[in-house]
PDB file of N, CA and C in Angstrom:
ATOM      1  N   UNK A   1      41.911  16.737 -46.826  1.00 84.00           N
ATOM      2  CA  UNK A   1      42.059  18.168 -46.879  1.00 84.00           C
ATOM      3  C   UNK A   1      40.731  18.810 -47.254  1.00 84.00           C
ATOM      4  N   UNK A   2      40.007  18.169 -48.165  1.00 89.00           N
ATOM      5  CA  UNK A   2      38.702  18.710 -48.542  1.00 89.00           C
ATOM      6  C   UNK A   2      37.731  18.658 -47.366  1.00 89.00           C
ATOM      7  N   UNK A   3      37.804  17.602 -46.578  1.00 91.00           N
ATOM      8  CA  UNK A   3      36.904  17.470 -45.425  1.00 91.00           C
ATOM      9  C   UNK A   3      37.175  18.593 -44.431  1.00 91.00           C
ATOM     10  N   UNK A   4      38.447  18.881 -44.178  1.00 91.00           N
ATOM     11  CA  UNK A   4      38.801  19.954 -43.242  1.00 91.00           C
ATOM     12  C   UNK A   4      38.292  21.289 -43.764  1.00 91.00           C
ATOM     13  N   UNK A   5      38.474  21.533 -45.067  1.00 91.00           N
ATOM     14  CA  UNK A   5      38.016  22.798 -45.648  1.00 91.00           C
ATOM     15  C   UNK A   5      36.497  22.919 -45.583  1.00 91.00           C
ATOM     16  N   UNK A   6      35.791  21.829 -45.842  1.00 92.00           N
ATOM     17  CA  UNK A   6      34.325  21.869 -45.796  1.00 92.00           C
ATOM     18  C   UNK A   6      33.807  22.090 -44.378  1.00 92.00           C
ATOM     19  N   UNK A   7      34.465  21.491 -43.392  1.00 91.00           N
ATOM     20  CA  UNK A   7      33.988  21.608 -42.012  1.00 91.00           C
ATOM     21  C   UNK A   7      34.333  22.943 -41.369  1.00 91.00           C
ATOM     22  N   UNK A   8      35.463  23.545 -41.751  1.00 90.00           N
ATOM     23  CA  UNK A   8      35.919  24.741 -41.041  1.00 90.00           C
ATOM     24  C   UNK A   8      35.989  26.004 -41.889  1.00 90.00           C
ATOM     25  N   UNK A   9      36.000  25.887 -43.199  1.00 91.00           N
ATOM     26  CA  UNK A   9      36.230  27.021 -44.108  1.00 91.00           C
ATOM     27  C   UNK A   9      37.581  27.695 -43.855  1.00 91.00           C
ATOM     28  N   UNK A  10      38.530  26.939 -43.333  1.00 91.00           N
ATOM     29  CA  UNK A  10      39.883  27.440 -43.111  1.00 91.00           C
ATOM     30  C   UNK A  10      40.836  26.737 -44.066  1.00 91.00           C
ATOM     31  N   UNK A  11      42.045  27.284 -44.170  1.00 93.00           N
ATOM     32  CA  UNK A  11      43.080  26.661 -44.986  1.00 93.00           C
ATOM     33  C   UNK A  11      43.485  25.333 -44.331  1.00 93.00           C
ATOM     34  N   UNK A  12      43.325  24.198 -45.012  1.00 93.00           N
ATOM     35  CA  UNK A  12      43.633  22.899 -44.403  1.00 93.00           C
ATOM     36  C   UNK A  12      45.087  22.768 -43.943  1.00 93.00           C
ATOM     37  N   UNK A  13      46.020  23.363 -44.687  1.00 95.00           N
ATOM     38  CA  UNK A  13      47.429  23.285 -44.296  1.00 95.00           C
ATOM     39  C   UNK A  13      47.642  23.997 -42.963  1.00 95.00           C
ATOM     40  N   UNK A  14      46.975  25.146 -42.788  1.00 95.00           N
ATOM     41  CA  UNK A  14      47.107  25.888 -41.534  1.00 95.00           C
ATOM     42  C   UNK A  14      46.514  25.097 -40.370  1.00 95.00           C
ATOM     43  N   UNK A  15      45.423  24.375 -40.626  1.00 94.00           N
ATOM     44  CA  UNK A  15      44.816  23.539 -39.585  1.00 94.00           C
ATOM     45  C   UNK A  15      45.769  22.411 -39.193  1.00 94.00           C
ATOM     46  N   UNK A  16      46.412  21.785 -40.177  1.00 95.00           N
ATOM     47  CA  UNK A  16      47.353  20.698 -39.895  1.00 95.00           C
ATOM     48  C   UNK A  16      48.547  21.220 -39.098  1.00 95.00           C
ATOM     49  N   UNK A  17      49.084  22.375 -39.500  1.00 95.00           N
ATOM     50  CA  UNK A  17      50.221  22.961 -38.782  1.00 95.00           C
ATOM     51  C   UNK A  17      49.821  23.296 -37.347  1.00 95.00           C
ATOM     52  N   UNK A  18      48.641  23.877 -37.170  1.00 94.00           N
ATOM     53  CA  UNK A  18      48.158  24.199 -35.821  1.00 94.00           C
ATOM     54  C   UNK A  18      47.974  22.956 -34.971  1.00 94.00           C
ATOM     55  N   UNK A  19      47.492  21.883 -35.582  1.00 95.00           N
ATOM     56  CA  UNK A  19      47.300  20.630 -34.851  1.00 95.00           C
ATOM     57  C   UNK A  19      48.637  20.053 -34.396  1.00 95.00           C
ATOM     58  N   UNK A  20      49.636  20.086 -35.264  1.00 95.00           N
ATOM     59  CA  UNK A  20      50.956  19.556 -34.907  1.00 95.00           C
ATOM     60  C   UNK A  20      51.591  20.409 -33.810  1.00 95.00           C
ATOM     61  N   UNK A  21      51.447  21.728 -33.909  1.00 95.00           N
ATOM     62  CA  UNK A  21      52.020  22.620 -32.891  1.00 95.00           C
ATOM     63  C   UNK A  21      51.352  22.391 -31.542  1.00 95.00           C
ATOM     64  N   UNK A  22      50.029  22.263 -31.525  1.00 94.00           N
ATOM     65  CA  UNK A  22      49.299  22.133 -30.262  1.00 94.00           C
ATOM     66  C   UNK A  22      49.430  20.757 -29.620  1.00 94.00           C
ATOM     67  N   UNK A  23      49.711  19.722 -30.401  1.00 94.00           N
ATOM     68  CA  UNK A  23      49.699  18.374 -29.833  1.00 94.00           C
ATOM     69  C   UNK A  23      51.089  17.797 -29.582  1.00 94.00           C
ATOM     70  N   UNK A  24      52.138  18.560 -29.841  1.00 93.00           N
ATOM     71  CA  UNK A  24      53.492  18.078 -29.570  1.00 93.00           C
ATOM     72  C   UNK A  24      53.937  18.461 -28.173  1.00 93.00           C
ATOM     73  N   UNK A  25      54.295  17.480 -27.338  1.00 93.00           N
ATOM     74  CA  UNK A  25      54.734  17.809 -25.975  1.00 93.00           C
ATOM     75  C   UNK A  25      56.077  18.542 -25.984  1.00 93.00           C
ATOM     76  N   UNK A  26      56.252  19.459 -25.029  1.00 93.00           N
ATOM     77  CA  UNK A  26      57.485  20.243 -24.943  1.00 93.00           C
ATOM     78  C   UNK A  26      58.521  19.601 -24.028  1.00 93.00           C
ATOM     79  N   UNK A  27      58.074  18.808 -23.074  1.00 92.00           N
ATOM     80  CA  UNK A  27      58.989  18.149 -22.133  1.00 92.00           C
ATOM     81  C   UNK A  27      58.631  16.677 -22.050  1.00 92.00           C
ATOM     82  N   UNK A  28      59.617  15.875 -21.678  1.00 91.00           N
ATOM     83  CA  UNK A  28      59.403  14.449 -21.490  1.00 91.00           C
ATOM     84  C   UNK A  28      60.271  13.997 -20.319  1.00 91.00           C
ATOM     85  N   UNK A  29      60.083  12.777 -19.890  1.00 89.00           N
ATOM     86  CA  UNK A  29      60.878  12.223 -18.796  1.00 89.00           C
ATOM     87  C   UNK A  29      61.677  11.047 -19.332  1.00 89.00           C
ATOM     88  N   UNK A  30      62.957  11.035 -19.025  1.00 88.00           N
ATOM     89  CA  UNK A  30      63.813   9.934 -19.436  1.00 88.00           C
ATOM     90  C   UNK A  30      64.308   9.193 -18.199  1.00 88.00           C
ATOM     91  N   UNK A  31      64.680   7.947 -18.389  1.00 85.00           N
ATOM     92  CA  UNK A  31      65.129   7.121 -17.258  1.00 85.00           C
ATOM     93  C   UNK A  31      66.625   7.317 -17.065  1.00 85.00           C
ATOM     94  N   UNK A  32      66.991   7.667 -15.841  1.00 85.00           N
ATOM     95  CA  UNK A  32      68.396   7.866 -15.488  1.00 85.00           C
ATOM     96  C   UNK A  32      68.706   6.933 -14.325  1.00 85.00           C
ATOM     97  N   UNK A  33      69.816   6.226 -14.382  1.00 81.00           N
ATOM     98  CA  UNK A  33      70.192   5.406 -13.242  1.00 81.00           C
ATOM     99  C   UNK A  33      70.928   4.155 -13.661  1.00 81.00           C
ATOM    100  N   UNK A  34      71.553   3.542 -12.664  1.00 79.00           N
ATOM    101  CA  UNK A  34      72.273   2.299 -12.905  1.00 79.00           C
ATOM    102  C   UNK A  34      72.176   1.438 -11.653  1.00 79.00           C
ATOM    103  N   UNK A  35      72.546   0.206 -11.763  1.00 73.00           N
ATOM    104  CA  UNK A  35      72.551  -0.755 -10.655  1.00 73.00           C
ATOM    105  C   UNK A  35      71.170  -0.915 -10.029  1.00 73.00           C
ATOM    106  N   UNK A  36      70.147  -0.907 -10.870  1.00 78.00           N
ATOM    107  CA  UNK A  36      68.795  -1.166 -10.374  1.00 78.00           C
ATOM    108  C   UNK A  36      68.074   0.041  -9.819  1.00 78.00           C
ATOM    109  N   UNK A  37      68.770   1.158  -9.609  1.00 81.00           N
ATOM    110  CA  UNK A  37      68.123   2.370  -9.101  1.00 81.00           C
ATOM    111  C   UNK A  37      67.819   3.263 -10.302  1.00 81.00           C
ATOM    112  N   UNK A  38      66.548   3.398 -10.614  1.00 81.00           N
ATOM    113  CA  UNK A  38      66.148   4.170 -11.785  1.00 81.00           C
ATOM    114  C   UNK A  38      65.284   5.331 -11.325  1.00 81.00           C
ATOM    115  N   UNK A  39      65.609   6.531 -11.812  1.00 83.00           N
ATOM    116  CA  UNK A  39      64.727   7.657 -11.563  1.00 83.00           C
ATOM    117  C   UNK A  39      64.432   8.359 -12.871  1.00 83.00           C
ATOM    118  N   UNK A  40      63.335   9.061 -12.909  1.00 84.00           N
ATOM    119  CA  UNK A  40      62.913   9.759 -14.124  1.00 84.00           C
ATOM    120  C   UNK A  40      63.402  11.199 -14.043  1.00 84.00           C
ATOM    121  N   UNK A  41      64.056  11.649 -15.114  1.00 87.00           N
ATOM    122  CA  UNK A  41      64.598  13.002 -15.167  1.00 87.00           C
ATOM    123  C   UNK A  41      63.871  13.783 -16.260  1.00 87.00           C
ATOM    124  N   UNK A  42      63.447  15.004 -15.959  1.00 88.00           N
ATOM    125  CA  UNK A  42      62.759  15.843 -16.942  1.00 88.00           C
ATOM    126  C   UNK A  42      63.761  16.360 -17.969  1.00 88.00           C
ATOM    127  N   UNK A  43      63.400  16.262 -19.248  1.00 90.00           N
ATOM    128  CA  UNK A  43      64.258  16.750 -20.329  1.00 90.00           C
ATOM    129  C   UNK A  43      63.402  17.490 -21.352  1.00 90.00           C
ATOM    130  N   UNK A  44      64.031  18.432 -22.054  1.00 93.00           N
ATOM    131  CA  UNK A  44      63.357  19.106 -23.158  1.00 93.00           C
ATOM    132  C   UNK A  44      63.363  18.177 -24.369  1.00 93.00           C
ATOM    133  N   UNK A  45      62.359  18.344 -25.219  1.00 93.00           N
ATOM    134  CA  UNK A  45      62.250  17.517 -26.418  1.00 93.00           C
ATOM    135  C   UNK A  45      62.759  18.315 -27.611  1.00 93.00           C
ATOM    136  N   UNK A  46      63.537  17.681 -28.475  1.00 95.00           N
ATOM    137  CA  UNK A  46      64.035  18.356 -29.673  1.00 95.00           C
ATOM    138  C   UNK A  46      62.869  18.643 -30.621  1.00 95.00           C
ATOM    139  N   UNK A  47      63.006  19.665 -31.468  1.00 95.00           N
ATOM    140  CA  UNK A  47      61.910  20.021 -32.377  1.00 95.00           C
ATOM    141  C   UNK A  47      61.479  18.875 -33.301  1.00 95.00           C
ATOM    142  N   UNK A  48      62.440  18.097 -33.809  1.00 96.00           N
ATOM    143  CA  UNK A  48      62.086  16.995 -34.703  1.00 96.00           C
ATOM    144  C   UNK A  48      61.290  15.928 -33.965  1.00 96.00           C
ATOM    145  N   UNK A  49      61.732  15.572 -32.757  1.00 95.00           N
ATOM    146  CA  UNK A  49      60.994  14.575 -31.969  1.00 95.00           C
ATOM    147  C   UNK A  49      59.612  15.095 -31.609  1.00 95.00           C
ATOM    148  N   UNK A  50      59.505  16.387 -31.332  1.00 95.00           N
ATOM    149  CA  UNK A  50      58.207  16.972 -30.988  1.00 95.00           C
ATOM    150  C   UNK A  50      57.230  16.841 -32.161  1.00 95.00           C
ATOM    151  N   UNK A  51      57.699  17.132 -33.369  1.00 96.00           N
ATOM    152  CA  UNK A  51      56.848  17.000 -34.560  1.00 96.00           C
ATOM    153  C   UNK A  51      56.489  15.536 -34.792  1.00 96.00           C
ATOM    154  N   UNK A  52      57.483  14.638 -34.691  1.00 96.00           N
ATOM    155  CA  UNK A  52      57.225  13.211 -34.906  1.00 96.00           C
ATOM    156  C   UNK A  52      56.228  12.665 -33.893  1.00 96.00           C
ATOM    157  N   UNK A  53      56.385  13.068 -32.629  1.00 95.00           N
ATOM    158  CA  UNK A  53      55.481  12.580 -31.597  1.00 95.00           C
ATOM    159  C   UNK A  53      54.073  13.145 -31.790  1.00 95.00           C
ATOM    160  N   UNK A  54      53.973  14.401 -32.232  1.00 96.00           N
ATOM    161  CA  UNK A  54      52.664  15.002 -32.488  1.00 96.00           C
ATOM    162  C   UNK A  54      51.939  14.255 -33.604  1.00 96.00           C
ATOM    163  N   UNK A  55      52.643  13.946 -34.681  1.00 96.00           N
ATOM    164  CA  UNK A  55      52.029  13.215 -35.796  1.00 96.00           C
ATOM    165  C   UNK A  55      51.615  11.819 -35.345  1.00 96.00           C
ATOM    166  N   UNK A  56      52.461  11.166 -34.546  1.00 96.00           N
ATOM    167  CA  UNK A  56      52.124   9.839 -34.024  1.00 96.00           C
ATOM    168  C   UNK A  56      50.859   9.899 -33.171  1.00 96.00           C
ATOM    169  N   UNK A  57      50.770  10.879 -32.278  1.00 95.00           N
ATOM    170  CA  UNK A  57      49.599  10.988 -31.406  1.00 95.00           C
ATOM    171  C   UNK A  57      48.334  11.295 -32.207  1.00 95.00           C
ATOM    172  N   UNK A  58      48.448  12.158 -33.216  1.00 95.00           N
ATOM    173  CA  UNK A  58      47.280  12.494 -34.042  1.00 95.00           C
ATOM    174  C   UNK A  58      46.783  11.273 -34.818  1.00 95.00           C
ATOM    175  N   UNK A  59      47.701  10.525 -35.428  1.00 95.00           N
ATOM    176  CA  UNK A  59      47.273   9.365 -36.216  1.00 95.00           C
ATOM    177  C   UNK A  59      46.752   8.241 -35.324  1.00 95.00           C
ATOM    178  N   UNK A  60      47.349   8.067 -34.144  1.00 95.00           N
ATOM    179  CA  UNK A  60      46.864   7.048 -33.212  1.00 95.00           C
ATOM    180  C   UNK A  60      45.456   7.384 -32.740  1.00 95.00           C
ATOM    181  N   UNK A  61      45.222   8.651 -32.443  1.00 94.00           N
ATOM    182  CA  UNK A  61      43.886   9.080 -32.021  1.00 94.00           C
ATOM    183  C   UNK A  61      42.851   8.870 -33.111  1.00 94.00           C
ATOM    184  N   UNK A  62      43.217   9.164 -34.356  1.00 94.00           N
ATOM    185  CA  UNK A  62      42.289   8.958 -35.468  1.00 94.00           C
ATOM    186  C   UNK A  62      42.008   7.475 -35.668  1.00 94.00           C
ATOM    187  N   UNK A  63      43.047   6.648 -35.552  1.00 95.00           N
ATOM    188  CA  UNK A  63      42.876   5.205 -35.733  1.00 95.00           C
ATOM    189  C   UNK A  63      41.980   4.627 -34.648  1.00 95.00           C
ATOM    190  N   UNK A  64      42.183   5.059 -33.406  1.00 94.00           N
ATOM    191  CA  UNK A  64      41.358   4.542 -32.312  1.00 94.00           C
ATOM    192  C   UNK A  64      39.914   5.015 -32.406  1.00 94.00           C
ATOM    193  N   UNK A  65      39.700   6.250 -32.867  1.00 92.00           N
ATOM    194  CA  UNK A  65      38.321   6.735 -32.969  1.00 92.00           C
ATOM    195  C   UNK A  65      37.590   6.100 -34.152  1.00 92.00           C
ATOM    196  N   UNK A  66      38.327   5.664 -35.181  1.00 94.00           N
ATOM    197  CA  UNK A  66      37.693   5.029 -36.337  1.00 94.00           C
ATOM    198  C   UNK A  66      37.380   3.560 -36.090  1.00 94.00           C
ATOM    199  N   UNK A  67      38.002   2.969 -35.076  1.00 93.00           N
ATOM    200  CA  UNK A  67      37.820   1.546 -34.799  1.00 93.00           C
ATOM    201  C   UNK A  67      36.398   1.288 -34.311  1.00 93.00           C
ATOM    202  N   UNK A  68      35.705   0.340 -34.947  1.00 91.00           N
ATOM    203  CA  UNK A  68      34.316  -0.002 -34.625  1.00 91.00           C
ATOM    204  C   UNK A  68      33.409   1.224 -34.639  1.00 91.00           C
ATOM    205  N   UNK A  69      33.575   2.048 -35.669  1.00 91.00           N
ATOM    206  CA  UNK A  69      32.796   3.273 -35.806  1.00 91.00           C
ATOM    207  C   UNK A  69      32.306   3.354 -37.245  1.00 91.00           C
ATOM    208  N   UNK A  70      31.164   3.988 -37.431  1.00 94.00           N
ATOM    209  CA  UNK A  70      30.614   4.105 -38.780  1.00 94.00           C
ATOM    210  C   UNK A  70      31.367   5.148 -39.604  1.00 94.00           C
ATOM    211  N   UNK A  71      32.050   6.074 -38.929  1.00 93.00           N
ATOM    212  CA  UNK A  71      32.806   7.105 -39.644  1.00 93.00           C
ATOM    213  C   UNK A  71      34.054   6.494 -40.283  1.00 93.00           C
ATOM    214  N   UNK A  72      34.442   7.044 -41.430  1.00 93.00           N
ATOM    215  CA  UNK A  72      35.640   6.555 -42.110  1.00 93.00           C
ATOM    216  C   UNK A  72      36.881   7.085 -41.398  1.00 93.00           C
ATOM    217  N   UNK A  73      38.022   6.488 -41.712  1.00 93.00           N
ATOM    218  CA  UNK A  73      39.286   6.930 -41.121  1.00 93.00           C
ATOM    219  C   UNK A  73      39.594   8.364 -41.537  1.00 93.00           C
ATOM    220  N   UNK A  74      39.177   8.744 -42.741  1.00 94.00           N
ATOM    221  CA  UNK A  74      39.441  10.103 -43.221  1.00 94.00           C
ATOM    222  C   UNK A  74      38.663  11.128 -42.405  1.00 94.00           C
ATOM    223  N   UNK A  75      37.403  10.819 -42.118  1.00 93.00           N
ATOM    224  CA  UNK A  75      36.586  11.732 -41.307  1.00 93.00           C
ATOM    225  C   UNK A  75      37.120  11.817 -39.883  1.00 93.00           C
ATOM    226  N   UNK A  76      37.550  10.686 -39.348  1.00 94.00           N
ATOM    227  CA  UNK A  76      38.103  10.682 -37.988  1.00 94.00           C
ATOM    228  C   UNK A  76      39.413  11.461 -37.925  1.00 94.00           C
ATOM    229  N   UNK A  77      40.254  11.327 -38.951  1.00 94.00           N
ATOM    230  CA  UNK A  77      41.506  12.079 -38.985  1.00 94.00           C
ATOM    231  C   UNK A  77      41.232  13.573 -39.106  1.00 94.00           C
ATOM    232  N   UNK A  78      40.257  13.947 -39.936  1.00 94.00           N
ATOM    233  CA  UNK A  78      39.898  15.363 -40.066  1.00 94.00           C
ATOM    234  C   UNK A  78      39.396  15.911 -38.739  1.00 94.00           C
ATOM    235  N   UNK A  79      38.540  15.157 -38.041  1.00 93.00           N
ATOM    236  CA  UNK A  79      38.044  15.593 -36.730  1.00 93.00           C
ATOM    237  C   UNK A  79      39.190  15.736 -35.732  1.00 93.00           C
ATOM    238  N   UNK A  80      40.101  14.769 -35.752  1.00 93.00           N
ATOM    239  CA  UNK A  80      41.242  14.806 -34.828  1.00 93.00           C
ATOM    240  C   UNK A  80      42.105  16.040 -35.093  1.00 93.00           C
ATOM    241  N   UNK A  81      42.373  16.330 -36.360  1.00 95.00           N
ATOM    242  CA  UNK A  81      43.190  17.494 -36.709  1.00 95.00           C
ATOM    243  C   UNK A  81      42.505  18.801 -36.330  1.00 95.00           C
ATOM    244  N   UNK A  82      41.210  18.899 -36.608  1.00 94.00           N
ATOM    245  CA  UNK A  82      40.470  20.128 -36.288  1.00 94.00           C
ATOM    246  C   UNK A  82      40.432  20.352 -34.784  1.00 94.00           C
ATOM    247  N   UNK A  83      40.117  19.296 -34.026  1.00 94.00           N
ATOM    248  CA  UNK A  83      40.055  19.435 -32.568  1.00 94.00           C
ATOM    249  C   UNK A  83      41.421  19.760 -31.971  1.00 94.00           C
ATOM    250  N   UNK A  84      42.488  19.186 -32.526  1.00 94.00           N
ATOM    251  CA  UNK A  84      43.830  19.492 -32.024  1.00 94.00           C
ATOM    252  C   UNK A  84      44.222  20.925 -32.368  1.00 94.00           C
ATOM    253  N   UNK A  85      43.797  21.397 -33.533  1.00 94.00           N
ATOM    254  CA  UNK A  85      44.143  22.761 -33.942  1.00 94.00           C
ATOM    255  C   UNK A  85      43.484  23.798 -33.039  1.00 94.00           C
ATOM    256  N   UNK A  86      42.247  23.516 -32.587  1.00 93.00           N
ATOM    257  CA  UNK A  86      41.577  24.475 -31.703  1.00 93.00           C
ATOM    258  C   UNK A  86      41.903  24.216 -30.239  1.00 93.00           C
ATOM    259  N   UNK A  87      42.612  23.129 -29.950  1.00 89.00           N
ATOM    260  CA  UNK A  87      43.018  22.834 -28.578  1.00 89.00           C
ATOM    261  C   UNK A  87      41.925  22.223 -27.736  1.00 89.00           C
ATOM    262  N   UNK A  88      41.035  21.464 -28.344  1.00 88.00           N
ATOM    263  CA  UNK A  88      39.931  20.828 -27.620  1.00 88.00           C
ATOM    264  C   UNK A  88      40.470  19.811 -26.615  1.00 88.00           C
ATOM    265  N   UNK A  89      39.905  19.811 -25.419  1.00 87.00           N
ATOM    266  CA  UNK A  89      40.430  18.943 -24.363  1.00 87.00           C
ATOM    267  C   UNK A  89      39.957  17.496 -24.494  1.00 87.00           C
ATOM    268  N   UNK A  90      38.960  17.210 -25.347  1.00 89.00           N
ATOM    269  CA  UNK A  90      38.518  15.824 -25.518  1.00 89.00           C
ATOM    270  C   UNK A  90      39.213  15.158 -26.706  1.00 89.00           C
ATOM    271  N   UNK A  91      40.330  15.712 -27.124  1.00 90.00           N
ATOM    272  CA  UNK A  91      41.108  15.208 -28.241  1.00 90.00           C
ATOM    273  C   UNK A  91      42.181  14.249 -27.721  1.00 90.00           C
ATOM    274  N   UNK A  92      42.384  13.122 -28.397  1.00 93.00           N
ATOM    275  CA  UNK A  92      43.346  12.103 -27.947  1.00 93.00           C
ATOM    276  C   UNK A  92      44.758  12.682 -27.831  1.00 93.00           C
ATOM    277  N   UNK A  93      45.203  13.383 -28.866  1.00 93.00           N
ATOM    278  CA  UNK A  93      46.579  13.893 -28.875  1.00 93.00           C
ATOM    279  C   UNK A  93      46.800  14.927 -27.777  1.00 93.00           C
ATOM    280  N   UNK A  94      45.831  15.793 -27.553  1.00 94.00           N
ATOM    281  CA  UNK A  94      45.958  16.822 -26.515  1.00 94.00           C
ATOM    282  C   UNK A  94      45.965  16.163 -25.134  1.00 94.00           C
ATOM    283  N   UNK A  95      45.120  15.133 -24.948  1.00 94.00           N
ATOM    284  CA  UNK A  95      45.088  14.422 -23.660  1.00 94.00           C
ATOM    285  C   UNK A  95      46.427  13.747 -23.374  1.00 94.00           C
ATOM    286  N   UNK A  96      46.990  13.083 -24.391  1.00 94.00           N
ATOM    287  CA  UNK A  96      48.269  12.398 -24.210  1.00 94.00           C
ATOM    288  C   UNK A  96      49.395  13.397 -23.943  1.00 94.00           C
ATOM    289  N   UNK A  97      49.373  14.534 -24.640  1.00 93.00           N
ATOM    290  CA  UNK A  97      50.372  15.575 -24.401  1.00 93.00           C
ATOM    291  C   UNK A  97      50.295  16.048 -22.952  1.00 93.00           C
ATOM    292  N   UNK A  98      49.085  16.303 -22.472  1.00 93.00           N
ATOM    293  CA  UNK A  98      48.904  16.755 -21.089  1.00 93.00           C
ATOM    294  C   UNK A  98      49.375  15.686 -20.107  1.00 93.00           C
ATOM    295  N   UNK A  99      49.106  14.422 -20.428  1.00 93.00           N
ATOM    296  CA  UNK A  99      49.534  13.325 -19.553  1.00 93.00           C
ATOM    297  C   UNK A  99      51.062  13.246 -19.468  1.00 93.00           C
ATOM    298  N   UNK A 100      51.736  13.367 -20.612  1.00 91.00           N
ATOM    299  CA  UNK A 100      53.199  13.321 -20.643  1.00 91.00           C
ATOM    300  C   UNK A 100      53.779  14.476 -19.832  1.00 91.00           C
ATOM    301  N   UNK A 101      53.235  15.680 -20.025  1.00 91.00           N
ATOM    302  CA  UNK A 101      53.763  16.844 -19.315  1.00 91.00           C
ATOM    303  C   UNK A 101      53.425  16.793 -17.824  1.00 91.00           C
ATOM    304  N   UNK A 102      52.315  16.148 -17.464  1.00 92.00           N
ATOM    305  CA  UNK A 102      51.965  15.993 -16.045  1.00 92.00           C
ATOM    306  C   UNK A 102      52.952  15.039 -15.357  1.00 92.00           C
ATOM    307  N   UNK A 103      53.345  13.965 -16.037  1.00 89.00           N
ATOM    308  CA  UNK A 103      54.327  13.027 -15.485  1.00 89.00           C
ATOM    309  C   UNK A 103      55.661  13.740 -15.272  1.00 89.00           C
ATOM    310  N   UNK A 104      56.042  14.587 -16.230  1.00 90.00           N
ATOM    311  CA  UNK A 104      57.294  15.329 -16.110  1.00 90.00           C
ATOM    312  C   UNK A 104      57.239  16.267 -14.912  1.00 90.00           C
ATOM    313  N   UNK A 105      56.111  16.954 -14.753  1.00 89.00           N
ATOM    314  CA  UNK A 105      55.973  17.899 -13.641  1.00 89.00           C
ATOM    315  C   UNK A 105      56.015  17.167 -12.299  1.00 89.00           C
ATOM    316  N   UNK A 106      55.447  15.976 -12.231  1.00 87.00           N
ATOM    317  CA  UNK A 106      55.444  15.205 -10.991  1.00 87.00           C
ATOM    318  C   UNK A 106      56.851  14.736 -10.622  1.00 87.00           C
ATOM    319  N   UNK A 107      57.686  14.466 -11.621  1.00 77.00           N
ATOM    320  CA  UNK A 107      59.034  13.962 -11.366  1.00 77.00           C
ATOM    321  C   UNK A 107      60.095  15.050 -11.334  1.00 77.00           C
ATOM    322  N   UNK A 108      59.707  16.274 -11.513  1.00 70.00           N
ATOM    323  CA  UNK A 108      60.688  17.367 -11.568  1.00 70.00           C
ATOM    324  C   UNK A 108      61.082  17.829 -10.193  1.00 70.00           C
TER     325      UNK A 108
END
């Protein structure tokens, strides 16, 4: 939280909330079918799943960026949260959200 405040001069809680809101996908695709015929159906995501998936994507992105890097996991998590809050397109969570929603749009 201190790292976020030092880098942005914003309220860290507001940055975290913005990151979760921006990185949670709104739609997903589920598998529908039986007898070997499977098709993907577009569905809305519940608010709880959206928050859980956003947190998962943010932490996964921070973990992957910290791997074999001189930056600590805390600095990588702060960068991930800040970039997700501003909607940066080179952010792991935002990229994954766009990928999920693109798959849904293709199957709709």
